[in-house]
Structures are given as structure tokens and as C-alpha cells.
PDB file of C-alpha atoms and ligand atoms in Angstrom:
ATOM      1  CA  UNK A1226       0.000   0.000   0.000  1.00  0.00           C
ATOM      2  CA  UNK A1227       1.721   3.256  -1.074  1.00  0.00           C
ATOM      3  CA  UNK A1228       2.249   6.117   1.347  1.00  0.00           C
ATOM      4  CA  UNK A1229      -0.491   8.731   0.832  1.00  0.00           C
ATOM      5  CA  UNK A1230      -0.334  12.530   0.864  1.00  0.00           C
ATOM      6  CA  UNK A1231      -3.605  14.412   1.414  1.00  0.00           C
ATOM      7  CA  UNK A1232      -3.573  18.079   0.459  1.00  0.00           C
ATOM      8  CA  UNK A1233      -6.076  19.436   2.944  1.00  0.00           C
ATOM      9  CA  UNK A1234      -7.770  22.552   4.259  1.00  0.00           C
ATOM     10  CA  UNK A1235     -11.388  21.430   3.795  1.00  0.00           C
ATOM     11  CA  UNK A1236     -14.044  19.488   5.709  1.00  0.00           C
ATOM     12  CA  UNK A1237     -13.673  16.680   3.132  1.00  0.00           C
ATOM     13  CA  UNK A1238      -9.944  16.394   3.839  1.00  0.00           C
ATOM     14  CA  UNK A1239     -10.583  16.228   7.588  1.00  0.00           C
ATOM     15  CA  UNK A1240     -13.313  13.596   7.101  1.00  0.00           C
ATOM     16  CA  UNK A1241     -10.922  11.470   5.017  1.00  0.00           C
ATOM     17  CA  UNK A1242      -8.152  11.885   7.600  1.00  0.00           C
ATOM     18  CA  UNK A1243     -10.544  10.726  10.354  1.00  0.00           C
ATOM     19  CA  UNK A1244     -11.442   7.686   8.299  1.00  0.00           C
ATOM     20  CA  UNK A1245      -7.769   6.822   7.677  1.00  0.00           C
ATOM     21  CA  UNK A1246      -6.540   7.498  11.238  1.00  0.00           C
ATOM     22  CA  UNK A1247      -7.449   4.003  12.368  1.00  0.00           C
ATOM     23  CA  UNK A1248      -6.800   2.240   9.062  1.00  0.00           C
ATOM     24  CA  UNK A1249      -4.480  -0.725   9.573  1.00  0.00           C
ATOM     25  CA  UNK A1250      -2.628  -0.497   6.250  1.00  0.00           C
ATOM     26  CA  UNK A1251      -2.765   3.004   4.831  1.00  0.00           C
ATOM     27  CA  UNK A1252       0.071   5.265   5.950  1.00  0.00           C
ATOM     28  CA  UNK A1253      -1.189   8.784   5.282  1.00  0.00           C
ATOM     29  CA  UNK A1254      -0.163  12.335   6.071  1.00  0.00           C
ATOM     30  CA  UNK A1255      -1.840  15.696   5.562  1.00  0.00           C
ATOM     31  CA  UNK A1256      -0.522  19.019   4.328  1.00  0.00           C
ATOM     32  CA  UNK A1257      -2.113  22.344   5.238  1.00  0.00           C
ATOM     33  CA  UNK A1258      -1.260  25.742   3.777  1.00  0.00           C
ATOM     34  CA  UNK A1259      -1.300  27.438   7.170  1.00  0.00           C
ATOM     35  CA  UNK A1260      -3.815  30.100   6.175  1.00  0.00           C
ATOM     36  CA  UNK A1261      -5.979  30.000   9.309  1.00  0.00           C
ATOM     37  CA  UNK A1262      -4.593  30.935  12.711  1.00  0.00           C
ATOM     38  CA  UNK A1263      -6.228  28.038  14.545  1.00  0.00           C
ATOM     39  CA  UNK A1264      -6.699  25.307  11.952  1.00  0.00           C
ATOM     40  CA  UNK A1265      -8.790  22.229  12.658  1.00  0.00           C
ATOM     41  CA  UNK A1266      -5.923  19.727  12.845  1.00  0.00           C
ATOM     42  CA  UNK A1267      -6.603  16.357  11.230  1.00  0.00           C
ATOM     43  CA  UNK A1268      -5.886  13.193  13.264  1.00  0.00           C
ATOM     44  CA  UNK A1269      -2.892  12.205  11.093  1.00  0.00           C
ATOM     45  CA  UNK A1270       0.719  13.415  10.887  1.00  0.00           C
ATOM     46  CA  UNK A1271       0.383  16.946   9.516  1.00  0.00           C
ATOM     47  CA  UNK A1272       2.835  19.388   7.961  1.00  0.00           C
ATOM     48  CA  UNK A1273       1.967  23.074   7.619  1.00  0.00           C
ATOM     49  CA  UNK A1274       3.140  25.607   5.011  1.00  0.00           C
ATOM     50  CA  UNK A1275       3.795  25.868   1.274  1.00  0.00           C
ATOM     51  CA  UNK A1276       6.153  23.467  -0.534  1.00  0.00           C
ATOM     52  CA  UNK A1277       7.765  26.099  -2.723  1.00  0.00           C
ATOM     53  CA  UNK A1278       5.938  25.622  -6.019  1.00  0.00           C
ATOM     54  CA  UNK A1279       5.867  22.611  -8.330  1.00  0.00           C
ATOM     55  CA  UNK A1280       9.557  21.803  -7.837  1.00  0.00           C
ATOM     56  CA  UNK A1281       9.239  21.925  -4.053  1.00  0.00           C
ATOM     57  CA  UNK A1282       6.210  19.657  -4.051  1.00  0.00           C
ATOM     58  CA  UNK A1283       7.853  17.197  -6.477  1.00  0.00           C
ATOM     59  CA  UNK A1284      10.926  17.084  -4.187  1.00  0.00           C
ATOM     60  CA  UNK A1285       8.687  16.482  -1.142  1.00  0.00           C
ATOM     61  CA  UNK A1286       6.963  13.577  -2.927  1.00  0.00           C
ATOM     62  CA  UNK A1287      10.322  11.994  -3.689  1.00  0.00           C
ATOM     63  CA  UNK A1288      11.950  12.686  -0.304  1.00  0.00           C
ATOM     64  CA  UNK A1289       8.987  11.353   1.671  1.00  0.00           C
ATOM     65  CA  UNK A1290       8.447   8.309  -0.563  1.00  0.00           C
ATOM     66  CA  UNK A1291       4.864   9.354  -1.377  1.00  0.00           C
ATOM     67  CA  UNK A1292       3.210   6.808  -3.695  1.00  0.00           C
ATOM     68  CA  UNK A1293      -0.283   8.322  -4.038  1.00  0.00           C
ATOM     69  CA  UNK A1294      -1.856  11.729  -3.521  1.00  0.00           C
ATOM     70  CA  UNK A1295      -5.342  13.112  -2.982  1.00  0.00           C
ATOM     71  CA  UNK A1296      -5.927  16.788  -3.622  1.00  0.00           C
ATOM     72  CA  UNK A1297      -8.696  17.592  -1.124  1.00  0.00           C
ATOM     73  CA  UNK A1298      -8.141  21.352  -1.185  1.00  0.00           C
ATOM     74  CA  UNK A1299     -10.912  23.905  -1.686  1.00  0.00           C
ATOM     75  CA  UNK A1300     -12.386  24.165  -5.231  1.00  0.00           C
ATOM     76  CA  UNK A1301     -11.077  27.765  -5.366  1.00  0.00           C
ATOM     77  CA  UNK A1302      -7.526  26.854  -4.305  1.00  0.00           C
ATOM     78  CA  UNK A1303      -6.453  26.807  -7.964  1.00  0.00           C
ATOM     79  CA  UNK A1304      -2.709  27.231  -7.583  1.00  0.00           C
ATOM     80  CA  UNK A1305      -2.031  24.298  -5.269  1.00  0.00           C
ATOM     81  CA  UNK A1306      -4.277  22.075  -7.422  1.00  0.00           C
ATOM     82  CA  UNK A1307      -2.341  23.028 -10.569  1.00  0.00           C
ATOM     83  CA  UNK A1308       0.944  22.495  -8.701  1.00  0.00           C
ATOM     84  CA  UNK A1309      -0.217  19.092  -7.477  1.00  0.00           C
ATOM     85  CA  UNK A1310      -1.167  18.017 -11.014  1.00  0.00           C
ATOM     86  CA  UNK A1311       2.239  19.097 -12.379  1.00  0.00           C
ATOM     87  CA  UNK A1312       4.334  17.728  -9.484  1.00  0.00           C
ATOM     88  CA  UNK A1313       2.570  14.355  -9.389  1.00  0.00           C
ATOM     89  CA  UNK A1314       2.941  13.991 -13.167  1.00  0.00           C
ATOM     90  CA  UNK A1315       6.662  14.825 -12.800  1.00  0.00           C
ATOM     91  CA  UNK A1316       7.192  12.385  -9.912  1.00  0.00           C
ATOM     92  CA  UNK A1317       4.985   9.624 -11.395  1.00  0.00           C
ATOM     93  CA  UNK A1318       2.624   9.714  -8.391  1.00  0.00           C
ATOM     94  CA  UNK A1319      -1.050   8.849  -9.045  1.00  0.00           C
ATOM     95  CA  UNK A1320      -3.302  11.770  -8.072  1.00  0.00           C
ATOM     96  CA  UNK A1321      -7.035  12.132  -7.517  1.00  0.00           C
ATOM     97  CA  UNK A1322      -9.124  15.220  -6.799  1.00  0.00           C
ATOM     98  CA  UNK A1323     -11.525  14.824  -3.862  1.00  0.00           C
ATOM     99  CA  UNK A1324     -14.181  17.354  -4.670  1.00  0.00           C
ATOM    100  CA  UNK A1325     -17.808  18.278  -4.115  1.00  0.00           C
ATOM    101  CA  UNK A1326     -20.380  19.141  -6.755  1.00  0.00           C
ATOM    102  CA  UNK A1327     -20.940  22.846  -7.417  1.00  0.00           C
ATOM    103  CA  UNK A1328     -24.206  24.358  -6.183  1.00  0.00           C
ATOM    104  CA  UNK A1329     -26.897  24.701  -8.859  1.00  0.00           C
ATOM    105  CA  UNK A1330     -29.520  27.481  -8.891  1.00  0.00           C
ATOM    106  CA  UNK A1331     -33.146  26.410  -8.459  1.00  0.00           C
ATOM    107  CA  UNK A1332     -36.198  28.148  -9.939  1.00  0.00           C
ATOM    108  CA  UNK A1333     -36.615  30.462  -6.903  1.00  0.00           C
ATOM    109  CA  UNK A1334     -32.979  31.551  -6.805  1.00  0.00           C
ATOM    110  CA  UNK A1335     -31.848  34.956  -8.076  1.00  0.00           C
ATOM    111  CA  UNK A1336     -28.201  34.235  -8.889  1.00  0.00           C
ATOM    112  CA  UNK A1337     -25.926  36.450 -10.936  1.00  0.00           C
ATOM    113  CA  UNK A1338     -23.040  34.287 -12.153  1.00  0.00           C
ATOM    114  CA  UNK A1339     -19.653  36.007 -12.496  1.00  0.00           C
ATOM    115  CA  UNK A1340     -16.219  34.650 -13.480  1.00  0.00           C
ATOM    116  CA  UNK A1341     -14.111  36.218 -10.714  1.00  0.00           C
ATOM    117  CA  UNK A1342     -14.064  38.556  -7.731  1.00  0.00           C
ATOM    118  CA  UNK A1343     -13.454  41.730  -9.786  1.00  0.00           C
ATOM    119  CA  UNK A1344     -16.565  40.941 -11.807  1.00  0.00           C
ATOM    120  CA  UNK A1345     -18.443  40.268  -8.536  1.00  0.00           C
ATOM    121  CA  UNK A1346     -17.583  43.787  -7.331  1.00  0.00           C
ATOM    122  CA  UNK A1347     -18.780  45.297 -10.626  1.00  0.00           C
ATOM    123  CA  UNK A1348     -22.028  43.293 -10.468  1.00  0.00           C
ATOM    124  CA  UNK A1349     -22.916  45.115  -7.227  1.00  0.00           C
ATOM    125  CA  UNK A1350     -23.296  48.420  -9.087  1.00  0.00           C
ATOM    126  CA  UNK A1351     -27.006  47.893  -9.806  1.00  0.00           C
ATOM    127  CA  UNK A1352     -27.836  45.909  -6.666  1.00  0.00           C
ATOM    128  CA  UNK A1353     -28.764  46.897  -3.076  1.00  0.00           C
ATOM    129  CA  UNK A1354     -26.696  48.863  -0.565  1.00  0.00           C
ATOM    130  CA  UNK A1355     -25.976  46.268   2.154  1.00  0.00           C
ATOM    131  CA  UNK A1356     -23.738  43.453   0.907  1.00  0.00           C
ATOM    132  CA  UNK A1357     -22.964  40.210   2.770  1.00  0.00           C
ATOM    133  CA  UNK A1358     -19.490  39.047   1.636  1.00  0.00           C
ATOM    134  CA  UNK A1359     -19.138  35.310   2.340  1.00  0.00           C
ATOM    135  CA  UNK A1360     -15.988  34.752   0.291  1.00  0.00           C
ATOM    136  CA  UNK A1361     -13.331  34.277   2.973  1.00  0.00           C
ATOM    137  CA  UNK A1362     -10.687  36.877   3.707  1.00  0.00           C
ATOM    138  CA  UNK A1363      -8.210  36.567   0.852  1.00  0.00           C
ATOM    139  CA  UNK A1364     -10.005  38.488  -1.882  1.00  0.00           C
ATOM    140  CA  UNK A1365     -12.047  41.173  -0.113  1.00  0.00           C
ATOM    141  CA  UNK A1366      -9.751  43.909  -1.488  1.00  0.00           C
ATOM    142  CA  UNK A1367     -11.497  43.463  -4.867  1.00  0.00           C
ATOM    143  CA  UNK A1368     -14.491  45.325  -3.372  1.00  0.00           C
ATOM    144  CA  UNK A1369     -12.438  48.490  -2.940  1.00  0.00           C
ATOM    145  CA  UNK A1370     -13.525  49.044  -6.569  1.00  0.00           C
ATOM    146  CA  UNK A1371     -17.095  49.524  -5.242  1.00  0.00           C
ATOM    147  CA  UNK A1372     -16.440  51.501  -2.030  1.00  0.00           C
ATOM    148  CA  UNK A1373     -19.863  53.149  -1.646  1.00  0.00           C
ATOM    149  CA  UNK A1374     -21.657  50.018  -0.388  1.00  0.00           C
ATOM    150  CA  UNK A1375     -22.106  48.854   3.182  1.00  0.00           C
ATOM    151  CA  UNK A1376     -20.220  45.564   3.653  1.00  0.00           C
ATOM    152  CA  UNK A1377     -20.722  42.792   6.144  1.00  0.00           C
ATOM    153  CA  UNK A1378     -17.645  40.564   5.814  1.00  0.00           C
ATOM    154  CA  UNK A1379     -17.642  37.062   7.299  1.00  0.00           C
ATOM    155  CA  UNK A1380     -14.380  35.131   7.538  1.00  0.00           C
ATOM    156  CA  UNK A1381     -12.554  32.754   9.894  1.00  0.00           C
ATOM    157  CA  UNK A1382      -9.745  35.290  10.504  1.00  0.00           C
ATOM    158  CA  UNK A1383      -9.625  39.051   9.787  1.00  0.00           C
ATOM    159  CA  UNK A1384      -8.436  40.122   6.314  1.00  0.00           C
ATOM    160  CA  UNK A1385      -4.797  41.260   6.248  1.00  0.00           C
ATOM    161  CA  UNK A1386      -4.504  44.032   5.354  1.00  0.00           C
ATOM    162  CA  UNK A1387      -8.001  45.292   6.129  1.00  0.00           C
ATOM    163  CA  UNK A1388      -9.685  46.501   2.917  1.00  0.00           C
ATOM    164  CA  UNK A1389     -10.163  50.265   2.559  1.00  0.00           C
ATOM    165  CA  UNK A1390     -13.953  50.180   2.760  1.00  0.00           C
ATOM    166  CA  UNK A1391     -15.506  53.067   4.710  1.00  0.00           C
ATOM    167  CA  UNK A1392     -18.702  51.221   5.727  1.00  0.00           C
ATOM    168  CA  UNK A1393     -17.600  47.758   6.744  1.00  0.00           C
ATOM    169  CA  UNK A1394     -18.209  45.378   9.632  1.00  0.00           C
ATOM    170  CA  UNK A1395     -16.557  42.058  10.287  1.00  0.00           C
ATOM    171  CA  UNK A1396     -18.028  38.786  11.571  1.00  0.00           C
ATOM    172  CA  UNK A1397     -15.404  36.222  12.576  1.00  0.00           C
ATOM    173  CA  UNK A1398     -16.982  32.789  12.364  1.00  0.00           C
ATOM    174  CA  UNK A1399     -16.392  29.320  10.954  1.00  0.00           C
ATOM    175  CA  UNK A1400     -19.064  27.044   9.406  1.00  0.00           C
ATOM    176  CA  UNK A1401     -21.115  24.960   9.407  1.00  0.00           C
ATOM    177  CA  UNK A1402     -23.923  27.527   9.517  1.00  0.00           C
ATOM    178  CA  UNK A1403     -27.649  26.850  10.045  1.00  0.00           C
ATOM    179  CA  UNK A1404     -30.597  28.175   8.078  1.00  0.00           C
ATOM    180  CA  UNK A1405     -32.042  29.788  11.233  1.00  0.00           C
ATOM    181  CA  UNK A1406     -28.728  31.496  11.968  1.00  0.00           C
ATOM    182  CA  UNK A1407     -28.250  32.741   8.407  1.00  0.00           C
ATOM    183  CA  UNK A1408     -31.832  34.014   8.176  1.00  0.00           C
ATOM    184  CA  UNK A1409     -31.509  35.898  11.485  1.00  0.00           C
ATOM    185  CA  UNK A1410     -28.130  37.353  10.506  1.00  0.00           C
ATOM    186  CA  UNK A1411     -29.360  38.587   7.116  1.00  0.00           C
ATOM    187  CA  UNK A1412     -32.565  40.060   8.557  1.00  0.00           C
ATOM    188  CA  UNK A1413     -30.735  41.588  11.536  1.00  0.00           C
ATOM    189  CA  UNK A1414     -28.210  43.407   9.356  1.00  0.00           C
ATOM    190  CA  UNK A1415     -30.683  44.318   6.597  1.00  0.00           C
ATOM    191  CA  UNK A1416     -28.672  42.388   3.998  1.00  0.00           C
ATOM    192  CA  UNK A1417     -29.791  43.145   0.433  1.00  0.00           C
ATOM    193  CA  UNK A1418     -27.210  41.165  -1.594  1.00  0.00           C
ATOM    194  CA  UNK A1419     -25.107  38.072  -0.877  1.00  0.00           C
ATOM    195  CA  UNK A1420     -21.731  37.438  -2.552  1.00  0.00           C
ATOM    196  CA  UNK A1421     -20.537  33.823  -2.538  1.00  0.00           C
ATOM    197  CA  UNK A1422     -18.024  31.560  -4.203  1.00  0.00           C
ATOM    198  CA  UNK A1423     -19.572  28.435  -5.709  1.00  0.00           C
ATOM    199  CA  UNK A1424     -17.782  26.243  -3.180  1.00  0.00           C
ATOM    200  CA  UNK A1425     -20.459  23.533  -3.076  1.00  0.00           C
ATOM    201  CA  UNK A1426     -21.012  21.315  -0.047  1.00  0.00           C
ATOM    202  CA  UNK A1427     -23.365  21.378   2.919  1.00  0.00           C
ATOM    203  CA  UNK A1428     -21.315  23.309   5.492  1.00  0.00           C
ATOM    204  CA  UNK A1429     -22.025  26.722   3.968  1.00  0.00           C
ATOM    205  CA  UNK A1430     -25.112  26.263   1.781  1.00  0.00           C
ATOM    206  CA  UNK A1431     -27.615  27.567   4.376  1.00  0.00           C
ATOM    207  CA  UNK A1432     -26.919  31.149   3.250  1.00  0.00           C
ATOM    208  CA  UNK A1433     -28.288  30.233  -0.192  1.00  0.00           C
ATOM    209  CA  UNK A1434     -31.505  28.851   1.277  1.00  0.00           C
ATOM    210  CA  UNK A1435     -31.859  31.962   3.468  1.00  0.00           C
ATOM    211  CA  UNK A1436     -31.273  34.258   0.462  1.00  0.00           C
ATOM    212  CA  UNK A1437     -33.898  32.291  -1.495  1.00  0.00           C
ATOM    213  CA  UNK A1438     -36.461  32.662   1.315  1.00  0.00           C
ATOM    214  CA  UNK A1439     -35.767  36.381   1.662  1.00  0.00           C
ATOM    215  CA  UNK A1440     -35.808  36.922  -2.131  1.00  0.00           C
ATOM    216  CA  UNK A1441     -32.232  38.278  -2.144  1.00  0.00           C
ATOM    217  CA  UNK A1442     -29.924  38.235  -5.178  1.00  0.00           C
ATOM    218  CA  UNK A1443     -26.743  36.179  -4.871  1.00  0.00           C
ATOM    219  CA  UNK A1444     -23.656  37.189  -6.837  1.00  0.00           C
ATOM    220  CA  UNK A1445     -22.117  33.750  -7.410  1.00  0.00           C
ATOM    221  CA  UNK A1446     -18.463  33.489  -8.384  1.00  0.00           C
ATOM    222  CA  UNK A1447     -17.964  30.492 -10.669  1.00  0.00           C
ATOM    223  CA  UNK A1448     -15.236  27.937 -10.013  1.00  0.00           C
ATOM    224  CA  UNK A1449     -11.833  28.194 -11.638  1.00  0.00           C
ATOM    225  CA  UNK A1450     -11.121  25.655 -14.401  1.00  0.00           C
ATOM    226  CA  UNK A1451      -9.799  22.261 -13.296  1.00  0.00           C
ATOM    227  CA  UNK A1452      -6.641  20.443 -14.397  1.00  0.00           C
ATOM    228  CA  UNK A1453      -8.201  17.310 -15.865  1.00  0.00           C
ATOM    229  CA  UNK A1454      -7.382  15.256 -12.740  1.00  0.00           C
ATOM    230  CA  UNK A1455      -9.758  12.314 -12.172  1.00  0.00           C
ATOM    231  CA  UNK A1456     -12.292  13.111  -9.446  1.00  0.00           C
ATOM    232  CA  UNK A1457     -13.463  11.326  -6.322  1.00  0.00           C
ATOM    233  CA  UNK A1458     -16.804  12.267  -4.765  1.00  0.00           C
ATOM    234  CA  UNK A1459     -16.685  11.751  -1.026  1.00  0.00           C
ATOM    235  CA  UNK A1460     -14.760   9.699   1.498  1.00  0.00           C
ATOM    236  CA  UNK A1461     -16.173   6.311   0.440  1.00  0.00           C
ATOM    237  CA  UNK A1462     -15.131   6.904  -3.150  1.00  0.00           C
ATOM    238  CA  UNK A1463     -11.646   7.834  -1.935  1.00  0.00           C
ATOM    239  CA  UNK A1464     -11.453   4.696   0.240  1.00  0.00           C
ATOM    240  CA  UNK A1465     -12.426   2.533  -2.722  1.00  0.00           C
ATOM    241  CA  UNK A1466      -9.637   4.075  -4.837  1.00  0.00           C
ATOM    242  CA  UNK A1467      -7.063   3.641  -2.071  1.00  0.00           C
ATOM    243  CA  UNK A1468      -8.029   0.083  -1.186  1.00  0.00           C
ATOM    244  CA  UNK A1469      -7.910  -0.900  -4.859  1.00  0.00           C
ATOM    245  CA  UNK A1470      -4.230   0.104  -5.122  1.00  0.00           C
TER     246      UNK A1470
HETATM  247  P1  NAP B 701      -3.865  28.489  -3.556  1.00  0.00           P
HETATM  248  O1  NAP B 701      -4.017  29.928  -3.932  1.00  0.00           O
HETATM  249  O2  NAP B 701      -4.241  27.454  -4.532  1.00  0.00           O
HETATM  250  O3  NAP B 701      -2.362  28.209  -3.120  1.00  0.00           O
HETATM  251  C1  NAP B 701      -1.409  29.214  -2.837  1.00  0.00           C
HETATM  252  C2  NAP B 701      -0.180  28.560  -2.260  1.00  0.00           C
HETATM  253  O4  NAP B 701      -0.453  28.106  -0.930  1.00  0.00           O
HETATM  254  C3  NAP B 701       0.269  27.317  -3.015  1.00  0.00           C
HETATM  255  O5  NAP B 701       1.032  27.659  -4.144  1.00  0.00           O
HETATM  256  C4  NAP B 701       1.036  26.589  -1.941  1.00  0.00           C
HETATM  257  O6  NAP B 701       2.318  27.188  -1.735  1.00  0.00           O
HETATM  258  C5  NAP B 701       0.244  26.890  -0.696  1.00  0.00           C
HETATM  259  N1  NAP B 701      -0.760  25.858  -0.378  1.00  0.00           N
HETATM  260  C6  NAP B 701      -2.090  25.866  -0.652  1.00  0.00           C
HETATM  261  N2  NAP B 701      -2.689  24.783  -0.142  1.00  0.00           N
HETATM  262  C7  NAP B 701      -1.707  24.057   0.455  1.00  0.00           C
HETATM  263  C8  NAP B 701      -1.698  22.841   1.185  1.00  0.00           C
HETATM  264  N3  NAP B 701      -2.835  22.133   1.418  1.00  0.00           N
HETATM  265  N4  NAP B 701      -0.514  22.407   1.677  1.00  0.00           N
HETATM  266  C9  NAP B 701       0.631  23.117   1.475  1.00  0.00           C
HETATM  267  N5  NAP B 701       0.675  24.291   0.802  1.00  0.00           N
HETATM  268  C10 NAP B 701      -0.475  24.745   0.312  1.00  0.00           C
HETATM  269  O7  NAP B 701      -4.639  28.167  -2.199  1.00  0.00           O
HETATM  270  P2  NAP B 701      -5.479  29.113  -1.244  1.00  0.00           P
HETATM  271  O8  NAP B 701      -6.718  29.525  -1.967  1.00  0.00           O
HETATM  272  O9  NAP B 701      -4.554  30.136  -0.678  1.00  0.00           O
HETATM  273  O10 NAP B 701      -5.904  28.063  -0.130  1.00  0.00           O
HETATM  274  C11 NAP B 701      -5.002  27.670   0.876  1.00  0.00           C
HETATM  275  C12 NAP B 701      -5.642  26.594   1.726  1.00  0.00           C
HETATM  276  O11 NAP B 701      -6.867  27.066   2.258  1.00  0.00           O
HETATM  277  C13 NAP B 701      -5.936  25.306   0.951  1.00  0.00           C
HETATM  278  O12 NAP B 701      -5.505  24.232   1.743  1.00  0.00           O
HETATM  279  C14 NAP B 701      -7.431  25.322   0.759  1.00  0.00           C
HETATM  280  O13 NAP B 701      -7.987  24.035   0.778  1.00  0.00           O
HETATM  281  C15 NAP B 701      -7.906  26.153   1.963  1.00  0.00           C
HETATM  282  N6  NAP B 701      -9.135  26.906   1.673  1.00  0.00           N
HETATM  283  C16 NAP B 701      -9.168  27.777   0.604  1.00  0.00           C
HETATM  284  C17 NAP B 701     -10.332  28.442   0.335  1.00  0.00           C
HETATM  285  C18 NAP B 701     -10.457  29.353  -0.870  1.00  0.00           C
HETATM  286  O14 NAP B 701     -11.567  29.870  -1.102  1.00  0.00           O
HETATM  287  N7  NAP B 701      -9.422  29.582  -1.637  1.00  0.00           N
HETATM  288  C19 NAP B 701     -11.445  28.255   1.169  1.00  0.00           C
HETATM  289  C20 NAP B 701     -11.364  27.379   2.262  1.00  0.00           C
HETATM  290  C21 NAP B 701     -10.187  26.718   2.494  1.00  0.00           C
HETATM  291  P3  NAP B 701       3.636  26.609  -2.431  1.00  0.00           P
HETATM  292  O15 NAP B 701       3.541  27.014  -3.876  1.00  0.00           O
HETATM  293  O16 NAP B 701       4.743  27.272  -1.698  1.00  0.00           O
HETATM  294  O17 NAP B 701       3.635  25.131  -2.260  1.00  0.00           O
END
């Protein structure tokens, strides 16, 4: 059974790590980027921090004798996924992408699909004044292009640096979120527009249901293109791939 590297930073990666922690034959380790101050540590040996690009990751694979890899990073973590595809191809390590289906708009949803965060900021021009930004902390600076709005920013840690937005408040919180909580938060703050990445998954989809109930538009940032890596849907699928090796 080859030694496994899991590129983590998601609930799926943690769920897989929990499943493998007591596995008698699979020797697995996790890598985290180190973005959050207090990460949820998986129950497996874990390294934290970047590898130093494709070359660094390829060297890690060789040095650590990694024989299989699962990219379980966030669907918007495009650089590490591209690096993993290139490094695994270089090192001859089989790679799979553990992903989750994108959210799909239903008939009662008012979604405005945009390709990236700059386009999301521009889409706000003709929408309401109070904007709920549920996009994490890394890309909030894009909204400096639309500084007149009132922003409610929710993230696990504060943005660094803080965006130059004159009417801004910060909610520090980590999912999963409930429909009741999201509804109360949106009503309480008078939210008129929601901005979201199309992350998919259950942990953060309650905001979409709440927006639907309240009739609010959602500016939905579409996923970056993939790298053609074969996909696994969920922990059981991943276990089947690993146990078949
Ligand atoms: P990214 O833009 O694709 O990656 C930037 C750099 O961070 C990579 O080049 C790599 O540095 C390092 N990196 C990323 N993930 C890593 C990992 N699991 N282990 C070691 N190094 C890693 O990624 P990101 O959007 O900054 O996301 C970073 C982490 O946060 C990921 O683990 C992701 O799953 C998690 N996350 C991201 C989002 C999001 O919306 N982007 C949301 C929730 C969680 P080197 O080139 O030096 O190797």
C-alpha cells in the first residue's frame, strides 16, 4: 500500500483523515497551507506551510516516498491544485481530486453568475446597498472598486490588510452555519445582496436557502477551471480508490 499525501484545508480532507486514522494499512499524512490561525488539525501526521511551487512539491513527494496523492483542497484553491497536477505527473505519483459538486440554482434563486471577484464587485453596481461578503478573507480587497456600499464581511480570521472600505463590519466565524442562523443574521443586518463563491457542499449552503427565502440576489463566483485530474466524490469513493491500489 503506497504512502499517501492528502492536500487538505477542507471538511472533506478532515473527514478522510478521520477515516484513515485508524486504518491498519494506509500510511497517510496531511498538508495544510497554514492560512488559518487556529486550523482544525486532522488526526494524522500533519505538515503546515507551502512546498515552494511545483519543484518543491515534487521534491517532497520523492523525499517522503509518497506513492499516491489526494488533492482535497478547496475548489477555489487553484494554484495548489495546478501544482499538485504538475508535481505528481513529474514524480509519477497517481493523483485524484476529492471534490464536491458545485451548487446549482433552483427556480426560486436569483443568482448572478460572475467569473471572478473583480466581476463580482462590478455586479454590485445595480444591486442593493448592504452586501454580505461570504468569500473568505483573501479576496475582499477586490471590493475596494465599489467603495460606496455597506459591507458585512464574514471570515474565519480578519483580512490582512483590512480593505479600505468606509462602511464595513466584520463577523469572525467558521461554518457549518444553520438556516435559522443565516436568516436571522441577514434580517438583523438588513442584507440586500449576498456574494458567494460556488464552493459547493453542505457546510455553507444555508446562506443560499436563506437568500432564497428572503428573495435576495446572490452574486455567485464560478469555479476556476480544473486540471483534468480524475475526481473522487466523497470519502467512500476515496477509500475505494485507495483500497484498490
Ligand atoms: P492556492 O491559492 O491554490 O495556493 C497558494 C499557495 O499556498 C500554493 O502555491 C502553496 O504554496 C500553498 N498551499 C495551498 N494549499 C496548500 C496545502 N494544502 N498544503 C501546502 N501548501 C499549500 O490556495 P489558497 O486559496 O490560498 O488556499 C489555501 C488553503 O486554504 C488550501 O488548503 C485550501 O484548501 C484552503 N481553503 C481555501 C479556500 C479558498 O476559497 N481559496 C477556502 C477554504 C479553504 P507553495 O507554492 O509554496 O507550495
